[in-house]
Amino acid sequence: MNLKQLLEGISYEVQQGTADVEISDFQYDSRKVEKDGLFVCITGFQTDGHKYIPMALEKGAAALLCEHRVENVPEGVTVLVTKNNRIALALLSDHFYGHPSAEMNVIGVTGTNGKTSTTYLMKSILDRIGKKVGIIGTIENRIGDEVLKAERTTPESKELQALFRRMKNEDVTDVVMEVSSHSLDLHRVDGIAFDVAIFTNLTQDHLDYHKTMENYKAAKGMLFARAAKSVINMDDAAGAYMKEQSKGEVLTIGVDSKADLTAEGIDVSADGTAFDMLWQGKRYPVHLHTPGRFSVYNALGAAGACILLGVPVEEIVAGLTANPGVSGRFQTVRSKRGCQAVVDYAHTPDGLENVLNTANEFVKGKLIAVFGCGGDRDRTKRPIMGEIGGRLAGYCIITSDNPRTEDPEKILEDVEVGVKKTDCPYEKIVDRREAIQKAVAMAEAGDVILIAGKGHETYQIFPDKTIHFDDIEEVRKAFGEDCL
């Protein structure tokens, strides 16, 4: 492949050699560089790709794409310089794989909470009308019914474009993908032709990276500035901003605000959520298998996007009803003792508040909350989540999430600060397994145990190791023979 052709539309300077050179491949990981390949030097948070130029040259790199001038590069090796190699990598990847996103419908879902559930609701609808759907997200990537492992919510641009090409080659018609704020800010999704973008909500998260909520909001807004059409939740305080950023047709959703697509008569029970969806003067009864007012917003977002794609509303309603729910998203485990546990991924203040409020709508006894916060992430949300837990639960057990490199005891103490502001009884149990066992042991008929923070995750990350850990498995074991 010709490097000059791959870099079409990308601004660069030639420091050495010529861009009119044939390359065998391109990589941003020096360990994967092939003979006569291109090495793209990415400036990261923990290391700088320019440091690995010697390794890339040892492996036979014929060209380097850098962000500044470099020295001591052998003659015969092309050196090009761009202002931002993340942008260059994304556009280069799109060119290399033949612009695959332009050959399918691509629906991007962004927001703090609800992304995963919204993508799977859309899949249920699109499956129903005979589409072959690709999923890119937190839990897994999918090509139709084939499940692929997901390393992060939104892959790096090279892997993302390769996945798009594979999807198109396997006859995928529609791709529904979660679009993280990181991926937008770091240009992983540059070059993608988004047909529809969905905004779910914006609440505190990722401030360890974005620093301020304004930066976080601006990153999310980048998706709507490039999508052909947008679905915006106007009940969220950031909805007006996202609408302003939208460049194309906008369909608004809401329950409390005036919107194009709305819901009335919301009824939440332990078995799910029923409501009437209102569209263009008509009323459509909907039943979801997931309890919670937040589920209504997810359904409206998915429905709105499908309306913009031309799907008949009757098919949308049938698809929403057919969705069985998503692993680790308000997933219920029942006991013969008359109590039940709910496992949810809620790991933000708003997410925790939503699931606790939902549980309170149907709990007949005591609500026991088992939760913590991840290490090496936004510390400011820990006391906030503690206070939310103490305010909405009848008993709190503060425990470990993914401590990563932090001392778990210190994380629990940060959460405890918030719980102490309430009158809620609580205890701290660092070991997550013991915490779940304690909650089950104290639960009586009519009680609900909410286990929040990890949801679908099947691992726990410590400073020196990563172990297998699945909240669903653990609560089933704790219930033992009483588990239904």
Short mmCIF file of C-alpha atoms in Angstrom, two decimals:
data_model
loop_
_atom_site.label_atom_id
_atom_site.label_comp_id
_atom_site.label_asym_id
_atom_site.label_seq_id
_atom_site.Cartn_x
_atom_site.Cartn_y
_atom_site.Cartn_z
CA MET A 1 0.00 0.00 0.00
CA ASN A 2 1.16 3.51 -0.76
CA LEU A 3 1.69 5.68 2.32
CA LYS A 4 0.94 8.93 0.49
CA GLN A 5 -2.45 7.60 -0.58
CA LEU A 6 -3.26 6.39 2.96
CA LEU A 7 -2.46 9.85 4.32
CA GLU A 8 -4.79 11.63 1.89
CA GLY A 9 -6.60 14.41 3.74
CA ILE A 10 -4.14 14.34 6.65
CA SER A 11 -1.83 17.33 7.08
CA TYR A 12 1.84 16.40 7.60
CA GLU A 13 5.40 17.58 7.02
CA VAL A 14 8.18 15.46 5.56
CA GLN A 15 11.23 15.47 7.82
CA GLN A 16 13.10 12.76 5.95
CA GLY A 17 12.57 10.60 2.88
CA THR A 18 9.31 10.61 0.92
CA ALA A 19 5.67 9.83 1.66
CA ASP A 20 5.47 8.19 -1.75
CA VAL A 21 6.65 4.83 -0.38
CA GLU A 22 5.12 1.38 -0.14
CA ILE A 23 4.46 0.07 3.37
CA SER A 24 3.43 -3.44 4.44
CA ASP A 25 1.31 -2.47 7.44
CA PHE A 26 0.92 0.19 10.14
CA GLN A 27 1.03 -0.13 13.92
CA TYR A 28 0.95 2.13 16.99
CA ASP A 29 2.44 -0.66 19.17
CA SER A 30 6.16 -1.01 18.40
CA ARG A 31 6.07 -4.69 19.39
CA LYS A 32 3.76 -5.42 16.46
CA VAL A 33 5.69 -3.55 13.77
CA GLU A 34 6.45 -5.63 10.67
CA LYS A 35 9.26 -5.33 8.12
CA ASP A 36 8.63 -2.35 5.83
CA GLY A 37 5.80 -1.21 8.08
CA LEU A 38 4.77 2.21 9.38
CA PHE A 39 5.11 2.99 13.10
CA VAL A 40 2.70 5.64 14.40
CA CYS A 41 4.10 7.27 17.56
CA ILE A 42 1.27 8.00 20.02
CA THR A 43 1.87 10.30 22.98
CA GLY A 44 0.06 8.53 25.83
CA PHE A 45 -0.63 9.23 29.50
CA GLN A 46 1.89 6.76 30.89
CA THR A 47 4.45 6.62 28.10
CA ASP A 48 5.45 8.24 24.82
CA GLY A 49 5.47 6.19 21.64
CA HIS A 50 8.45 8.17 20.35
CA LYS A 51 10.59 6.35 22.94
CA TYR A 52 9.98 3.10 21.09
CA ILE A 53 11.25 4.24 17.70
CA PRO A 54 14.49 2.19 18.13
CA MET A 55 12.43 -0.98 18.66
CA ALA A 56 10.30 -0.22 15.61
CA LEU A 57 13.43 0.33 13.52
CA GLU A 58 14.92 -2.95 14.77
CA LYS A 59 11.79 -4.70 13.54
CA GLY A 60 12.27 -3.18 10.09
CA ALA A 61 9.97 -0.13 10.05
CA ALA A 62 10.25 1.69 6.72
CA ALA A 63 8.44 4.82 7.90
CA LEU A 64 7.66 6.75 11.08
CA LEU A 65 4.71 9.05 11.76
CA CYS A 66 5.70 11.40 14.59
CA GLU A 67 4.34 14.42 16.43
CA HIS A 68 7.68 16.24 16.51
CA ARG A 69 11.04 16.06 14.78
CA VAL A 70 13.19 13.11 15.80
CA GLU A 71 16.92 12.51 15.53
CA ASN A 72 19.23 9.63 14.59
CA VAL A 73 16.89 7.93 12.15
CA PRO A 74 18.81 5.94 9.50
CA GLU A 75 18.75 7.15 5.91
CA GLY A 76 16.18 5.36 3.84
CA VAL A 77 13.54 5.53 6.60
CA THR A 78 10.76 8.01 5.91
CA VAL A 79 9.91 10.38 8.80
CA LEU A 80 6.65 12.35 8.67
CA VAL A 81 5.37 14.78 11.32
CA THR A 82 1.73 15.61 12.14
CA LYS A 83 0.23 17.83 14.83
CA ASN A 84 -1.92 15.03 16.29
CA ASN A 85 -1.15 11.39 15.62
CA ARG A 86 -4.37 10.19 17.25
CA ILE A 87 -6.35 11.99 14.56
CA ALA A 88 -3.93 10.75 11.92
CA LEU A 89 -4.22 7.15 13.15
CA ALA A 90 -8.02 7.27 13.03
CA LEU A 91 -8.17 8.68 9.50
CA LEU A 92 -5.35 6.41 8.33
CA SER A 93 -7.25 3.39 9.69
CA ASP A 94 -10.46 4.48 7.99
CA HIS A 95 -8.62 4.83 4.67
CA PHE A 96 -6.79 1.51 5.06
CA TYR A 97 -9.98 -0.49 5.71
CA GLY A 98 -11.90 1.20 2.91
CA HIS A 99 -14.31 3.46 4.87
CA PRO A 100 -16.44 0.55 6.15
CA SER A 101 -18.71 2.66 8.39
CA ALA A 102 -20.07 4.40 5.29
CA GLU A 103 -21.37 1.04 4.03
CA MET A 104 -23.58 0.33 7.09
CA ASN A 105 -25.96 2.20 9.37
CA VAL A 106 -23.90 3.25 12.41
CA ILE A 107 -25.73 4.30 15.56
CA GLY A 108 -23.61 5.82 18.35
CA VAL A 109 -24.90 5.90 21.94
CA THR A 110 -23.24 8.21 24.46
CA GLY A 111 -24.01 9.34 28.00
CA THR A 112 -22.94 8.48 31.54
CA ASN A 113 -25.53 5.76 32.13
CA GLY A 114 -27.76 3.61 29.95
CA LYS A 115 -25.48 3.12 26.95
CA THR A 116 -25.30 -0.68 27.10
CA SER A 117 -29.00 -1.23 27.75
CA THR A 118 -29.91 1.15 24.91
CA THR A 119 -27.70 -0.68 22.42
CA TYR A 120 -29.29 -4.04 23.26
CA LEU A 121 -32.81 -2.62 23.06
CA MET A 122 -31.92 -1.38 19.57
CA LYS A 123 -30.54 -4.80 18.67
CA SER A 124 -33.84 -6.43 19.70
CA ILE A 125 -35.77 -4.06 17.44
CA LEU A 126 -33.45 -4.38 14.45
CA ASP A 127 -33.23 -8.18 14.83
CA ARG A 128 -37.00 -8.31 14.62
CA ILE A 129 -37.11 -6.66 11.19
CA GLY A 130 -34.43 -8.98 9.81
CA LYS A 131 -31.34 -6.80 10.09
CA LYS A 132 -27.94 -8.29 10.92
CA VAL A 133 -26.67 -6.23 13.83
CA GLY A 134 -23.17 -5.52 15.08
CA ILE A 135 -22.67 -4.44 18.70
CA ILE A 136 -19.62 -2.59 20.07
CA GLY A 137 -19.67 -1.93 23.79
CA THR A 138 -18.73 -2.44 27.41
CA ILE A 139 -19.86 -6.04 27.87
CA GLU A 140 -18.92 -7.52 24.52
CA ASN A 141 -18.67 -6.94 20.81
CA ARG A 142 -21.04 -8.90 18.58
CA ILE A 143 -21.41 -9.78 14.93
CA GLY A 144 -24.95 -11.09 14.74
CA ASP A 145 -25.01 -13.91 17.31
CA GLU A 146 -21.21 -14.28 17.43
CA VAL A 147 -19.73 -12.87 20.63
CA LEU A 148 -16.31 -11.22 20.59
CA LYS A 149 -14.38 -10.11 23.68
CA ALA A 150 -14.40 -6.37 24.38
CA GLU A 151 -11.23 -4.84 25.86
CA ARG A 152 -12.71 -1.37 26.43
CA THR A 153 -16.01 0.43 25.77
CA THR A 154 -14.73 1.90 22.50
CA PRO A 155 -11.67 0.22 20.88
CA GLU A 156 -8.65 2.14 19.57
CA SER A 157 -9.24 3.46 16.04
CA LYS A 158 -7.18 0.80 14.21
CA GLU A 159 -8.98 -2.09 15.92
CA LEU A 160 -12.30 -0.30 15.57
CA GLN A 161 -12.00 0.16 11.81
CA ALA A 162 -10.79 -3.43 11.42
CA LEU A 163 -13.89 -4.57 13.32
CA PHE A 164 -16.12 -2.45 11.08
CA ARG A 165 -14.56 -4.02 7.99
CA ARG A 166 -15.05 -7.53 9.41
CA MET A 167 -18.67 -6.69 10.22
CA LYS A 168 -19.34 -5.45 6.69
CA ASN A 169 -17.63 -8.49 5.18
CA GLU A 170 -19.96 -10.67 7.27
CA ASP A 171 -23.06 -8.84 5.98
CA VAL A 172 -23.82 -6.67 9.00
CA THR A 173 -26.35 -3.99 8.04
CA ASP A 174 -26.48 -1.95 11.26
CA VAL A 175 -23.83 -1.28 13.93
CA VAL A 176 -24.95 -0.04 17.34
CA MET A 177 -22.00 1.14 19.41
CA GLU A 178 -21.33 2.72 22.76
CA VAL A 179 -19.25 5.86 22.30
CA SER A 180 -17.29 6.81 25.42
CA SER A 181 -16.19 10.35 26.24
CA HIS A 182 -12.59 9.10 26.21
CA SER A 183 -12.94 7.79 22.66
CA LEU A 184 -14.32 11.12 21.48
CA ASP A 185 -11.68 13.21 23.23
CA LEU A 186 -8.89 10.87 22.10
CA HIS A 187 -10.15 10.82 18.49
CA ARG A 188 -10.71 7.03 18.33
CA VAL A 189 -13.98 7.54 16.48
CA ASP A 190 -12.77 10.19 14.03
CA GLY A 191 -13.59 9.23 10.46
CA ILE A 192 -16.70 7.20 11.37
CA ALA A 193 -19.89 8.04 9.49
CA PHE A 194 -22.51 8.13 12.26
CA ASP A 195 -26.05 7.94 10.88
CA VAL A 196 -27.70 8.46 14.28
CA ALA A 197 -26.36 9.55 17.69
CA ILE A 198 -28.25 9.03 20.97
CA PHE A 199 -27.74 11.07 24.14
CA THR A 200 -28.85 9.28 27.32
CA ASN A 201 -27.77 11.56 30.21
CA LEU A 202 -24.80 13.32 31.79
CA THR A 203 -23.88 12.87 35.45
CA GLN A 204 -20.60 12.88 37.37
CA ASP A 205 -18.04 10.35 36.14
CA HIS A 206 -14.52 10.25 34.69
CA LEU A 207 -13.43 13.50 36.33
CA ASP A 208 -10.06 11.86 36.95
CA TYR A 209 -9.61 12.27 33.18
CA HIS A 210 -11.80 15.23 32.16
CA LYS A 211 -11.15 17.28 35.35
CA THR A 212 -14.39 19.29 35.01
CA MET A 213 -17.99 18.53 34.09
CA GLU A 214 -17.77 21.16 31.34
CA ASN A 215 -14.91 19.26 29.69
CA TYR A 216 -16.85 16.01 30.08
CA LYS A 217 -19.95 17.56 28.49
CA ALA A 218 -17.93 19.05 25.63
CA ALA A 219 -16.39 15.64 24.88
CA LYS A 220 -19.85 14.03 24.68
CA GLY A 221 -21.08 16.86 22.47
CA MET A 222 -18.49 16.04 19.81
CA LEU A 223 -20.58 13.03 18.73
CA PHE A 224 -23.63 15.15 17.86
CA ALA A 225 -21.57 17.64 15.88
CA ARG A 226 -20.70 14.85 13.43
CA ALA A 227 -23.80 12.61 13.35
CA ALA A 228 -26.31 12.94 10.50
CA LYS A 229 -29.26 12.68 12.93
CA SER A 230 -29.59 12.82 16.72
CA VAL A 231 -31.87 11.60 19.51
CA ILE A 232 -31.62 13.85 22.58
CA ASN A 233 -32.96 13.30 26.12
CA MET A 234 -34.38 16.71 26.98
CA ASP A 235 -35.13 15.73 30.60
CA ASP A 236 -31.40 15.82 31.24
CA ALA A 237 -29.83 19.18 32.08
CA ALA A 238 -27.26 18.71 29.29
CA GLY A 239 -29.91 17.90 26.68
CA ALA A 240 -30.18 21.49 25.43
CA TYR A 241 -26.40 21.65 24.94
CA MET A 242 -26.36 18.39 22.96
CA LYS A 243 -29.21 19.65 20.82
CA GLU A 244 -27.24 22.84 20.09
CA GLN A 245 -24.25 20.74 19.00
CA SER A 246 -26.33 18.57 16.65
CA LYS A 247 -25.74 19.27 13.00
CA GLY A 248 -28.67 17.34 11.48
CA GLU A 249 -32.24 16.32 12.21
CA VAL A 250 -33.02 16.07 15.94
CA LEU A 251 -35.68 13.89 17.57
CA THR A 252 -36.20 14.80 21.23
CA ILE A 253 -37.29 12.39 23.96
CA GLY A 254 -38.50 13.02 27.51
CA VAL A 255 -40.98 12.21 30.22
CA ASP A 256 -41.21 15.51 32.09
CA SER A 257 -40.17 17.86 29.28
CA LYS A 258 -41.96 18.68 26.06
CA ALA A 259 -40.49 16.34 23.46
CA ASP A 260 -41.23 14.59 20.18
CA LEU A 261 -41.33 11.11 21.73
CA THR A 262 -42.62 10.80 25.29
CA ALA A 263 -43.94 8.34 27.87
CA GLU A 264 -46.93 8.39 30.22
CA GLY A 265 -48.46 6.06 32.80
CA ILE A 266 -45.16 4.59 33.97
CA ASP A 267 -45.69 1.57 36.25
CA VAL A 268 -42.62 -0.05 37.85
CA SER A 269 -42.77 -3.47 39.51
CA ALA A 270 -40.32 -6.22 40.41
CA ASP A 271 -41.14 -7.86 37.06
CA GLY A 272 -40.48 -4.89 34.81
CA THR A 273 -41.77 -1.53 33.62
CA ALA A 274 -44.95 -0.72 31.72
CA PHE A 275 -45.74 2.61 30.07
CA ASP A 276 -47.49 4.22 27.12
CA MET A 277 -45.20 5.58 24.40
CA LEU A 278 -46.61 8.66 22.68
CA TRP A 279 -45.58 9.42 19.11
CA GLN A 280 -47.31 11.76 16.66
CA GLY A 281 -50.59 11.74 18.56
CA LYS A 282 -50.79 7.97 18.95
CA ARG A 283 -50.37 5.91 22.12
CA TYR A 284 -48.43 2.61 22.11
CA PRO A 285 -48.41 0.34 25.21
CA VAL A 286 -44.88 -0.93 26.01
CA HIS A 287 -43.70 -3.50 28.54
CA LEU A 288 -40.00 -3.83 29.42
CA HIS A 289 -38.49 -6.72 31.37
CA THR A 290 -36.20 -4.36 33.30
CA PRO A 291 -37.66 -2.43 36.26
CA GLY A 292 -37.00 1.27 36.64
CA ARG A 293 -37.85 4.71 35.36
CA PHE A 294 -34.37 4.83 33.81
CA SER A 295 -35.44 1.90 31.59
CA VAL A 296 -38.10 4.13 30.05
CA TYR A 297 -35.43 6.60 28.91
CA ASN A 298 -33.33 3.80 27.44
CA ALA A 299 -36.36 2.52 25.55
CA LEU A 300 -37.27 5.98 24.26
CA GLY A 301 -33.70 6.52 23.05
CA ALA A 302 -33.66 3.22 21.18
CA ALA A 303 -37.14 3.83 19.79
CA GLY A 304 -36.23 7.34 18.64
CA ALA A 305 -33.17 6.12 16.76
CA CYS A 306 -35.17 3.37 15.07
CA ILE A 307 -37.85 5.90 14.06
CA LEU A 308 -35.11 7.98 12.40
CA LEU A 309 -33.96 4.81 10.61
CA GLY A 310 -37.47 4.30 9.24
CA VAL A 311 -38.54 1.32 11.39
CA PRO A 312 -42.35 1.07 11.83
CA VAL A 313 -43.44 1.99 15.36
CA GLU A 314 -45.36 -1.29 15.79
CA GLU A 315 -42.15 -3.24 15.15
CA ILE A 316 -40.28 -0.98 17.60
CA VAL A 317 -42.79 -1.75 20.36
CA ALA A 318 -42.60 -5.50 19.68
CA GLY A 319 -38.79 -5.37 19.72
CA LEU A 320 -38.69 -3.51 23.03
CA THR A 321 -41.00 -6.08 24.62
CA ALA A 322 -38.92 -8.97 23.27
CA ASN A 323 -35.71 -7.75 24.92
CA PRO A 324 -34.95 -9.99 27.94
CA GLY A 325 -32.66 -7.49 29.66
CA VAL A 326 -28.89 -7.18 29.78
CA SER A 327 -26.42 -9.13 31.89
CA GLY A 328 -25.49 -7.19 35.02
CA ARG A 329 -28.08 -4.48 34.43
CA PHE A 330 -30.69 -4.78 37.20
CA GLN A 331 -30.31 -8.54 36.98
CA THR A 332 -32.38 -10.35 39.60
CA VAL A 333 -31.57 -13.48 41.63
CA ARG A 334 -34.44 -14.77 43.79
CA SER A 335 -34.43 -16.88 46.93
CA LYS A 336 -36.96 -19.37 48.31
CA ARG A 337 -36.81 -17.33 51.53
CA GLY A 338 -38.83 -14.61 49.84
CA CYS A 339 -35.98 -12.14 49.40
CA GLN A 340 -34.12 -11.26 46.23
CA ALA A 341 -30.82 -9.80 45.09
CA VAL A 342 -30.34 -7.30 42.26
CA VAL A 343 -26.95 -7.03 40.55
CA ASP A 344 -26.29 -3.81 38.67
CA TYR A 345 -23.33 -2.05 37.04
CA ALA A 346 -24.22 1.28 38.72
CA HIS A 347 -20.85 2.86 39.53
CA THR A 348 -21.69 6.56 39.40
CA PRO A 349 -23.71 8.71 41.83
CA ASP A 350 -26.60 9.03 39.40
CA GLY A 351 -26.49 5.33 38.50
CA LEU A 352 -26.58 4.27 42.14
CA GLU A 353 -29.39 6.68 42.93
CA ASN A 354 -31.43 5.36 39.99
CA VAL A 355 -31.19 1.69 40.95
CA LEU A 356 -31.81 2.36 44.66
CA ASN A 357 -34.89 4.43 43.83
CA THR A 358 -36.12 1.67 41.54
CA ALA A 359 -35.63 -1.00 44.22
CA ASN A 360 -37.48 1.18 46.70
CA GLU A 361 -40.52 1.17 44.42
CA PHE A 362 -41.13 -2.54 44.99
CA VAL A 363 -39.21 -3.58 48.12
CA LYS A 364 -41.59 -4.80 50.83
CA GLY A 365 -39.00 -5.13 53.60
CA LYS A 366 -35.53 -3.68 53.99
CA LEU A 367 -33.24 -2.51 51.17
CA ILE A 368 -29.65 -3.66 51.77
CA ALA A 369 -27.04 -1.93 49.58
CA VAL A 370 -23.66 -3.56 48.90
CA PHE A 371 -21.38 -1.18 47.00
CA GLY A 372 -17.99 0.51 46.83
CA CYS A 373 -15.93 2.55 44.37
CA GLY A 374 -13.11 1.67 41.99
CA GLY A 375 -9.50 2.56 42.67
CA ASP A 376 -7.45 4.91 40.46
CA ARG A 377 -10.64 6.66 39.38
CA ASP A 378 -12.54 9.84 40.32
CA ARG A 379 -12.21 10.07 44.12
CA THR A 380 -14.66 12.96 44.46
CA LYS A 381 -17.65 10.74 43.74
CA ARG A 382 -16.92 8.33 46.64
CA PRO A 383 -18.50 10.33 49.52
CA ILE A 384 -21.32 11.37 47.19
CA MET A 385 -22.15 7.73 46.49
CA GLY A 386 -21.83 6.94 50.19
CA GLU A 387 -24.38 9.60 51.06
CA ILE A 388 -26.75 8.38 48.33
CA GLY A 389 -26.49 4.82 49.65
CA GLY A 390 -27.13 5.95 53.22
CA ARG A 391 -30.08 8.11 52.22
CA LEU A 392 -31.88 5.53 50.09
CA ALA A 393 -30.98 2.15 51.63
CA GLY A 394 -32.04 0.65 54.94
CA TYR A 395 -28.58 -0.81 55.54
CA CYS A 396 -25.26 -0.27 53.75
CA ILE A 397 -22.34 -2.63 53.40
CA ILE A 398 -19.37 -0.72 51.98
CA THR A 399 -17.00 -3.06 50.17
CA SER A 400 -14.33 -3.30 47.46
CA ASP A 401 -15.01 -2.78 43.79
CA ASN A 402 -11.82 -2.91 41.69
CA PRO A 403 -9.15 -1.45 44.04
CA ARG A 404 -6.52 -1.47 41.29
CA THR A 405 -3.37 0.12 42.76
CA GLU A 406 -5.10 1.79 45.73
CA ASP A 407 -5.43 0.53 49.29
CA PRO A 408 -9.00 -0.88 49.52
CA GLU A 409 -9.33 0.26 53.14
CA LYS A 410 -8.71 3.87 52.10
CA ILE A 411 -11.35 3.67 49.35
CA LEU A 412 -13.91 2.35 51.85
CA GLU A 413 -13.05 5.20 54.20
CA ASP A 414 -13.71 7.73 51.43
CA VAL A 415 -17.16 6.20 50.83
CA GLU A 416 -17.82 6.03 54.59
CA VAL A 417 -17.54 9.83 54.86
CA GLY A 418 -20.75 10.13 52.87
CA VAL A 419 -22.66 7.37 54.66
CA LYS A 420 -21.88 9.02 58.00
CA LYS A 421 -23.86 12.08 56.90
CA THR A 422 -27.01 9.95 57.08
CA ASP A 423 -28.69 7.94 59.84
CA CYS A 424 -28.33 4.70 57.90
CA PRO A 425 -26.70 1.80 59.80
CA TYR A 426 -23.69 0.44 57.94
CA GLU A 427 -20.54 -1.63 58.12
CA LYS A 428 -17.34 -1.92 56.11
CA ILE A 429 -16.25 -5.32 54.74
CA VAL A 430 -13.24 -5.10 52.45
CA ASP A 431 -13.64 -8.60 51.00
CA ARG A 432 -16.45 -8.39 48.41
CA ARG A 433 -17.36 -12.08 48.76
CA GLU A 434 -17.76 -11.73 52.52
CA ALA A 435 -19.83 -8.57 52.00
CA ILE A 436 -22.25 -10.38 49.70
CA GLN A 437 -22.46 -13.34 52.10
CA LYS A 438 -23.21 -11.01 55.00
CA ALA A 439 -26.00 -9.28 53.05
CA VAL A 440 -27.58 -12.62 52.16
CA ALA A 441 -27.29 -13.88 55.74
CA MET A 442 -29.15 -10.86 57.14
CA ALA A 443 -31.85 -10.72 54.41
CA GLU A 444 -35.38 -11.73 55.35
CA ALA A 445 -38.61 -12.25 53.39
CA GLY A 446 -39.51 -9.08 51.48
CA ASP A 447 -35.95 -7.69 51.58
CA VAL A 448 -34.01 -6.66 48.50
CA ILE A 449 -30.20 -6.80 48.32
CA LEU A 450 -28.74 -4.38 45.78
CA ILE A 451 -25.17 -5.34 44.76
CA ALA A 452 -23.86 -2.40 42.74
CA GLY A 453 -20.70 -1.44 40.89
CA LYS A 454 -19.53 -4.40 38.86
CA GLY A 455 -22.59 -5.76 37.08
CA HIS A 456 -21.50 -7.93 34.16
CA GLU A 457 -17.79 -7.92 35.11
CA THR A 458 -16.31 -11.33 35.86
CA TYR A 459 -13.07 -10.13 37.46
CA GLN A 460 -11.67 -8.05 40.29
CA ILE A 461 -8.50 -5.99 39.87
CA PHE A 462 -5.99 -5.73 42.72
CA PRO A 463 -2.55 -4.06 42.81
CA ASP A 464 -0.74 -7.34 42.18
CA LYS A 465 -3.29 -9.56 40.42
CA THR A 466 -6.65 -9.88 38.68
CA ILE A 467 -8.94 -12.63 39.93
CA HIS A 468 -12.17 -14.18 38.65
CA PHE A 469 -15.12 -12.62 40.44
CA ASP A 470 -18.74 -12.57 39.33
CA ASP A 471 -21.40 -10.92 41.54
CA ILE A 472 -24.15 -13.11 40.06
CA GLU A 473 -22.17 -16.27 40.81
CA GLU A 474 -21.35 -15.09 44.32
CA VAL A 475 -24.91 -14.25 45.29
CA ARG A 476 -26.16 -17.57 43.91
CA LYS A 477 -23.55 -19.39 45.99
CA ALA A 478 -24.53 -17.34 49.05
CA PHE A 479 -28.21 -18.25 48.61
CA GLY A 480 -27.15 -21.88 48.23
CA GLU A 481 -30.04 -24.37 48.07
CA ASP A 482 -32.49 -21.51 48.56
CA CYS A 483 -31.57 -19.99 45.19
CA LEU A 484 -34.37 -20.10 42.65
#
